[in-house]
PDB file of C-alpha atoms in Angstrom:
ATOM      1  CA  MET W  30      47.583 -24.647  28.804  1.00 51.00           C
ATOM      2  CA  PRO W  31      47.910 -21.463  26.545  1.00 53.00           C
ATOM      3  CA  GLY W  32      45.590 -23.207  23.987  1.00 51.00           C
ATOM      4  CA  MET W  33      43.034 -23.887  26.718  1.00 45.00           C
ATOM      5  CA  LEU W  34      43.138 -20.240  27.776  1.00 40.00           C
ATOM      6  CA  ASN W  35      42.686 -19.021  24.169  1.00 44.00           C
ATOM      7  CA  ARG W  36      39.575 -21.305  23.855  1.00 44.00           C
ATOM      8  CA  ILE W  37      38.137 -19.951  27.056  1.00 43.00           C
ATOM      9  CA  ALA W  38      38.883 -16.413  25.978  1.00 40.00           C
ATOM     10  CA  LEU W  39      37.219 -17.081  22.567  1.00 37.00           C
ATOM     11  CA  CYS W  40      34.163 -18.535  24.211  1.00 39.00           C
ATOM     12  CA  ALA W  41      33.865 -15.665  26.613  1.00 41.00           C
ATOM     13  CA  ALA W  42      34.129 -13.239  23.693  1.00 40.00           C
ATOM     14  CA  VAL W  43      31.424 -14.969  21.702  1.00 39.00           C
ATOM     15  CA  LEU W  44      29.072 -15.256  24.655  1.00 38.00           C
ATOM     16  CA  SER W  45      29.598 -11.607  25.435  1.00 42.00           C
ATOM     17  CA  ALA W  46      28.773 -10.564  21.873  1.00 41.00           C
ATOM     18  CA  VAL W  47      25.431 -12.436  21.928  1.00 38.00           C
ATOM     19  CA  PRO W  48      22.738 -10.529  23.749  1.00 41.00           C
ATOM     20  CA  LEU W  49      21.710 -12.001  27.060  1.00 38.00           C
ATOM     21  CA  ALA W  50      18.159 -12.428  25.906  1.00 41.00           C
ATOM     22  CA  ALA W  51      19.284 -14.508  22.991  1.00 42.00           C
ATOM     23  CA  GLN W  52      21.355 -16.698  25.221  1.00 42.00           C
ATOM     24  CA  ARG W  53      18.289 -17.733  27.251  1.00 44.00           C
ATOM     25  CA  SER W  54      15.648 -20.047  26.013  1.00 54.00           C
ATOM     26  CA  GLY W  55      13.151 -20.127  28.796  1.00 62.00           C
ATOM     27  CA  PRO W  56       9.725 -21.524  28.938  1.00 65.00           C
ATOM     28  CA  GLU W  57       8.330 -18.250  27.809  1.00 74.00           C
ATOM     29  CA  ASP W  58      10.280 -18.496  24.504  1.00 86.00           C
ATOM     30  CA  VAL W  59       9.143 -22.013  23.914  1.00 89.00           C
ATOM     31  CA  GLN W  60       5.497 -20.976  24.636  1.00 91.00           C
ATOM     32  CA  LEU W  61       5.777 -18.018  22.170  1.00 91.00           C
ATOM     33  CA  ARG W  62       7.202 -20.192  19.439  1.00 92.00           C
ATOM     34  CA  ASN W  63       4.476 -22.740  19.973  1.00 93.00           C
ATOM     35  CA  ASP W  64       1.773 -20.163  19.998  1.00 94.00           C
ATOM     36  CA  CYS W  65       3.202 -18.497  16.880  1.00 95.00           C
ATOM     37  CA  ARG W  66       3.139 -21.943  15.085  1.00 95.00           C
ATOM     38  CA  LEU W  67      -0.496 -22.468  16.073  1.00 95.00           C
ATOM     39  CA  ALA W  68      -1.442 -18.883  15.075  1.00 96.00           C
ATOM     40  CA  GLU W  69       0.334 -19.365  11.754  1.00 95.00           C
ATOM     41  CA  GLN W  70      -1.512 -22.642  11.075  1.00 95.00           C
ATOM     42  CA  VAL W  71      -4.938 -21.113  11.927  1.00 95.00           C
ATOM     43  CA  VAL W  72      -4.401 -18.016   9.846  1.00 94.00           C
ATOM     44  CA  ARG W  73      -3.179 -20.024   6.849  1.00 93.00           C
ATOM     45  CA  THR W  74      -5.879 -22.706   7.005  1.00 91.00           C
ATOM     46  CA  GLY W  75      -8.732 -21.113   8.813  1.00 88.00           C
ATOM     47  CA  GLU W  76      -8.897 -24.163  11.117  1.00 91.00           C
ATOM     48  CA  PRO W  77      -9.846 -24.717  13.877  1.00 90.00           C
ATOM     49  CA  ALA W  78     -12.452 -22.040  13.231  1.00 87.00           C
ATOM     50  CA  PRO W  79     -13.087 -21.137  16.921  1.00 90.00           C
ATOM     51  CA  HIS W  80      -9.422 -19.855  17.100  1.00 93.00           C
ATOM     52  CA  ARG W  81      -9.491 -17.445  14.103  1.00 93.00           C
ATOM     53  CA  GLY W  82      -9.931 -14.293  15.999  1.00 94.00           C
ATOM     54  CA  TRP W  83      -7.209 -15.186  18.556  1.00 95.00           C
ATOM     55  CA  ALA W  84      -4.787 -16.226  15.652  1.00 96.00           C
ATOM     56  CA  TYR W  85      -5.163 -13.018  13.726  1.00 95.00           C
ATOM     57  CA  SER W  86      -4.542 -11.087  16.921  1.00 94.00           C
ATOM     58  CA  PHE W  87      -1.659 -13.233  18.086  1.00 96.00           C
ATOM     59  CA  ILE W  88       0.263 -13.437  14.745  1.00 96.00           C
ATOM     60  CA  THR W  89       1.238  -9.823  15.191  1.00 93.00           C
ATOM     61  CA  ARG W  90       3.430 -10.866  18.117  1.00 93.00           C
ATOM     62  CA  CYS W  91       5.429 -13.247  15.884  1.00 94.00           C
ATOM     63  CA  PRO W  92       8.188 -11.048  14.200  1.00 87.00           C
ATOM     64  CA  GLU W  93       9.687 -14.036  12.341  1.00 89.00           C
ATOM     65  CA  SER W  94       6.615 -15.855  10.956  1.00 93.00           C
ATOM     66  CA  GLY W  95       3.941 -13.122  11.226  1.00 94.00           C
ATOM     67  CA  PRO W  96       4.760 -11.083   8.167  1.00 95.00           C
ATOM     68  CA  ALA W  97       5.157 -14.165   5.917  1.00 95.00           C
ATOM     69  CA  THR W  98       1.824 -15.611   7.188  1.00 96.00           C
ATOM     70  CA  LEU W  99       0.010 -12.379   6.439  1.00 96.00           C
ATOM     71  CA  VAL W 100       1.610 -12.207   3.034  1.00 96.00           C
ATOM     72  CA  SER W 101       0.265 -15.649   2.189  1.00 95.00           C
ATOM     73  CA  ARG W 102      -3.223 -14.609   3.189  1.00 95.00           C
ATOM     74  CA  TRP W 103      -3.073 -11.509   0.990  1.00 95.00           C
ATOM     75  CA  GLN W 104      -2.279 -13.835  -1.989  1.00 94.00           C
ATOM     76  CA  ASP W 105      -5.649 -15.522  -1.593  1.00 89.00           C
ATOM     77  CA  THR W 106      -7.794 -14.124  -4.370  1.00 83.00           C
ATOM     78  CA  ASN W 107     -11.223 -15.037  -2.813  1.00 83.00           C
ATOM     79  CA  THR W 108     -11.325 -14.256   0.882  1.00 86.00           C
ATOM     80  CA  ASP W 109     -14.491 -13.713   2.816  1.00 91.00           C
ATOM     81  CA  GLU W 110     -15.115 -10.317   4.421  1.00 93.00           C
ATOM     82  CA  ARG W 111     -14.796 -11.375   8.041  1.00 94.00           C
ATOM     83  CA  THR W 112     -11.340 -12.845   7.206  1.00 94.00           C
ATOM     84  CA  LEU W 113     -10.467  -9.671   5.343  1.00 95.00           C
ATOM     85  CA  GLN W 114     -11.386  -7.573   8.352  1.00 95.00           C
ATOM     86  CA  ARG W 115      -9.131  -9.602  10.561  1.00 95.00           C
ATOM     87  CA  LEU W 116      -6.363  -9.523   7.932  1.00 96.00           C
ATOM     88  CA  VAL W 117      -6.546  -5.730   7.708  1.00 94.00           C
ATOM     89  CA  ILE W 118      -6.287  -5.267  11.486  1.00 93.00           C
ATOM     90  CA  ALA W 119      -3.340  -7.673  11.699  1.00 94.00           C
ATOM     91  CA  SER W 120      -1.592  -6.168   8.751  1.00 93.00           C
ATOM     92  CA  SER W 121      -1.935  -2.680  10.209  1.00 90.00           C
ATOM     93  CA  ARG W 122      -0.361  -3.887  13.392  1.00 89.00           C
ATOM     94  CA  LEU W 123       2.513  -5.736  11.629  1.00 88.00           C
ATOM     95  CA  ALA W 124       3.087  -3.298   8.897  1.00 86.00           C
ATOM     96  CA  THR W 125       6.369  -4.350   7.243  1.00 90.00           C
ATOM     97  CA  ARG W 126       7.660  -3.890   3.741  1.00 92.00           C
ATOM     98  CA  GLU W 127       6.692  -7.504   2.908  1.00 94.00           C
ATOM     99  CA  VAL W 128       3.120  -6.920   4.048  1.00 94.00           C
ATOM    100  CA  PHE W 129       2.972  -3.589   2.084  1.00 95.00           C
ATOM    101  CA  GLU W 130       4.127  -5.387  -1.086  1.00 96.00           C
ATOM    102  CA  ALA W 131       1.560  -8.175  -0.650  1.00 97.00           C
ATOM    103  CA  VAL W 132      -1.200  -5.681  -0.098  1.00 97.00           C
ATOM    104  CA  SER W 133      -0.137  -3.760  -3.214  1.00 97.00           C
ATOM    105  CA  ASN W 134      -0.156  -6.946  -5.236  1.00 97.00           C
ATOM    106  CA  ALA W 135      -3.594  -7.806  -3.975  1.00 97.00           C
ATOM    107  CA  ALA W 136      -4.906  -4.437  -5.006  1.00 97.00           C
ATOM    108  CA  ARG W 137      -3.330  -4.836  -8.393  1.00 96.00           C
ATOM    109  CA  ASN W 138      -4.416  -8.403  -9.022  1.00 96.00           C
ATOM    110  CA  SER W 139      -7.290  -8.500 -11.456  1.00 94.00           C
ATOM    111  CA  GLN W 140      -7.820 -12.195 -10.506  1.00 94.00           C
ATOM    112  CA  SER W 141      -8.762 -11.176  -6.965  1.00 94.00           C
ATOM    113  CA  THR W 142     -12.368 -10.483  -6.129  1.00 95.00           C
ATOM    114  CA  PRO W 143     -13.399  -6.781  -6.106  1.00 96.00           C
ATOM    115  CA  VAL W 144     -13.927  -7.087  -2.311  1.00 96.00           C
ATOM    116  CA  VAL W 145     -10.329  -8.293  -1.731  1.00 97.00           C
ATOM    117  CA  ARG W 146      -8.980  -5.538  -4.002  1.00 97.00           C
ATOM    118  CA  ILE W 147     -11.025  -2.847  -2.242  1.00 97.00           C
ATOM    119  CA  TYR W 148      -9.921  -3.998   1.203  1.00 97.00           C
ATOM    120  CA  ALA W 149      -6.316  -3.852  -0.058  1.00 97.00           C
ATOM    121  CA  LEU W 150      -6.840  -0.334  -1.392  1.00 97.00           C
ATOM    122  CA  SER W 151      -8.126   0.835   2.014  1.00 96.00           C
ATOM    123  CA  MET W 152      -4.908  -0.697   3.558  1.00 95.00           C
ATOM    124  CA  LEU W 153      -2.814   1.201   1.051  1.00 95.00           C
ATOM    125  CA  TYR W 154      -4.471   4.442   2.065  1.00 94.00           C
ATOM    126  CA  GLY W 155      -3.412   3.659   5.685  1.00 92.00           C
ATOM    127  CA  PHE W 156       0.143   2.872   4.600  1.00 91.00           C
ATOM    128  CA  ALA W 157       0.364   6.184   2.697  1.00 91.00           C
ATOM    129  CA  HIS W 158      -1.250   8.186   5.507  1.00 90.00           C
ATOM    130  CA  PRO W 159      -0.127   6.677   8.886  1.00 87.00           C
ATOM    131  CA  GLY W 160      -2.611   7.358  11.632  1.00 86.00           C
ATOM    132  CA  ARG W 161      -5.509   7.420   9.242  1.00 89.00           C
ATOM    133  CA  SER W 162      -8.038   4.873   7.959  1.00 90.00           C
ATOM    134  CA  VAL W 163     -10.703   4.919   5.312  1.00 91.00           C
ATOM    135  CA  SER W 164     -14.137   3.280   5.724  1.00 92.00           C
ATOM    136  CA  VAL W 165     -14.006   0.112   3.661  1.00 92.00           C
ATOM    137  CA  GLN W 166     -17.785  -0.082   3.745  1.00 91.00           C
ATOM    138  CA  ASP W 167     -18.080   3.408   2.117  1.00 91.00           C
ATOM    139  CA  LEU W 168     -15.680   2.245  -0.590  1.00 93.00           C
ATOM    140  CA  LEU W 169     -17.605  -1.038  -1.159  1.00 92.00           C
ATOM    141  CA  GLN W 170     -20.881   1.053  -1.393  1.00 90.00           C
ATOM    142  CA  GLY W 171     -19.250   3.269  -4.031  1.00 84.00           C
ATOM    143  CA  ARG W 172     -19.697   6.522  -2.128  1.00 76.00           C
ATOM    144  CA  GLU W 173     -18.149   9.690  -3.576  1.00 72.00           C
ATOM    145  CA  SER W 174     -15.003  10.979  -1.918  1.00 65.00           C
ATOM    146  CA  LEU W 175     -16.852  13.741  -0.121  1.00 67.00           C
ATOM    147  CA  ARG W 176     -19.056  11.185   1.675  1.00 82.00           C
ATOM    148  CA  VAL W 177     -16.396   8.616   2.462  1.00 86.00           C
ATOM    149  CA  ARG W 178     -15.471   8.567   6.157  1.00 86.00           C
ATOM    150  CA  VAL W 179     -11.796   8.889   7.139  1.00 87.00           C
ATOM    151  CA  TYR W 180     -10.874   8.036  10.632  1.00 84.00           C
ATOM    152  CA  ARG W 181      -7.930   8.938  12.891  1.00 83.00           C
ATOM    153  CA  VAL W 182      -6.372   5.790  14.263  1.00 77.00           C
ATOM    154  CA  SER W 183      -5.028   6.181  17.809  1.00 69.00           C
ATOM    155  CA  GLY W 184      -1.965   4.451  18.938  1.00 60.00           C
ATOM    156  CA  ASP W 185      -0.136   4.372  15.622  1.00 52.00           C
ATOM    157  CA  GLY W 186       2.405   6.889  16.794  1.00 49.00           C
ATOM    158  CA  ASP W 187       3.670   4.269  19.206  1.00 51.00           C
ATOM    159  CA  ARG W 188       4.658   1.851  16.438  1.00 53.00           C
ATOM    160  CA  PRO W 189       7.765   2.223  14.329  1.00 54.00           C
ATOM    161  CA  ASN W 190       7.166   2.821  10.644  1.00 58.00           C
ATOM    162  CA  LEU W 191       8.612  -0.338   9.103  1.00 63.00           C
ATOM    163  CA  VAL W 192       7.340   0.420   5.635  1.00 69.00           C
ATOM    164  CA  GLY W 193       8.776   3.893   5.069  1.00 76.00           C
ATOM    165  CA  ASP W 194       7.247   6.657   2.966  1.00 85.00           C
ATOM    166  CA  VAL W 195       5.193   4.899   0.304  1.00 90.00           C
ATOM    167  CA  THR W 196       2.980   7.787  -0.749  1.00 91.00           C
ATOM    168  CA  ALA W 197       4.384   7.984  -4.293  1.00 93.00           C
ATOM    169  CA  GLN W 198       4.118   4.239  -4.733  1.00 95.00           C
ATOM    170  CA  VAL W 199       0.502   4.197  -3.617  1.00 95.00           C
ATOM    171  CA  GLU W 200      -0.308   7.110  -5.876  1.00 96.00           C
ATOM    172  CA  ALA W 201       1.293   5.266  -8.874  1.00 96.00           C
ATOM    173  CA  LEU W 202      -0.662   2.156  -8.034  1.00 97.00           C
ATOM    174  CA  LEU W 203      -3.939   4.134  -7.775  1.00 97.00           C
ATOM    175  CA  SER W 204      -3.223   5.725 -11.174  1.00 97.00           C
ATOM    176  CA  GLU W 205      -2.414   2.280 -12.742  1.00 97.00           C
ATOM    177  CA  ILE W 206      -5.736   0.871 -11.491  1.00 97.00           C
ATOM    178  CA  ILE W 207      -7.667   3.883 -12.689  1.00 96.00           C
ATOM    179  CA  ALA W 208      -6.017   3.744 -16.178  1.00 96.00           C
ATOM    180  CA  SER W 209      -6.643   0.025 -16.474  1.00 93.00           C
ATOM    181  CA  GLY W 210     -10.384   0.607 -16.905  1.00 87.00           C
ATOM    182  CA  GLY W 211     -10.990  -2.713 -15.232  1.00 90.00           C
ATOM    183  CA  GLU W 212     -13.559  -3.693 -12.657  1.00 94.00           C
ATOM    184  CA  PRO W 213     -15.730  -0.554 -12.171  1.00 95.00           C
ATOM    185  CA  SER W 214     -16.077  -0.876  -8.348  1.00 95.00           C
ATOM    186  CA  VAL W 215     -12.254  -1.178  -7.959  1.00 96.00           C
ATOM    187  CA  VAL W 216     -11.627   1.793 -10.273  1.00 96.00           C
ATOM    188  CA  ARG W 217     -14.246   3.901  -8.429  1.00 95.00           C
ATOM    189  CA  ALA W 218     -12.626   2.987  -5.053  1.00 95.00           C
ATOM    190  CA  ALA W 219      -9.154   3.926  -6.425  1.00 96.00           C
ATOM    191  CA  MET W 220     -10.489   7.235  -7.708  1.00 94.00           C
ATOM    192  CA  THR W 221     -12.122   7.922  -4.359  1.00 94.00           C
ATOM    193  CA  ILE W 222      -8.984   7.151  -2.316  1.00 94.00           C
ATOM    194  CA  ARG W 223      -6.902   9.323  -4.636  1.00 93.00           C
ATOM    195  CA  GLN W 224      -9.143  12.258  -3.849  1.00 91.00           C
ATOM    196  CA  LEU W 225      -9.072  11.848  -0.132  1.00 90.00           C
ATOM    197  CA  PRO W 226      -6.986  14.177   2.043  1.00 82.00           C
TER     198      PRO W 226
END
């Protein structure tokens, strides 16, 4: 009987240590996991096409698979602009260290198209300056820094900063891109971002 009481006490201790929400696996949890799997598939493959907008919006609700899925999309070196727009929005909503590193690598990768790299540079500006966003279209058009639009992004104060202070890292990456003398449009965008407030 003492052995049985010890086992019961051990089970009670283990169950009380696990949060109540983790002990339950209701239909909502199953539905969330299924929706996350579908969103991950659509974001990674682009199919089925009618669900792309939903998938990029929904993947931000998937704390386990969301960051890895966005990281995989940033590794694509030739992404169309509509997908990049969705990727930027999703990445800003699910801004983790993993996503920051993937965006940095996309900006640095000379094998990526200039459009991908400039979108990544605009994301890096947002990482370094939370609550602000730079016009990607202005960067793509090669406007001078005095003519590039910078926007205040509302609602960012509600989200925790999962990336940390990356200002020095972004500044170093911009300097690296400028010094590389590579693709002129990317170098110009990096110079412009470096001059922004």
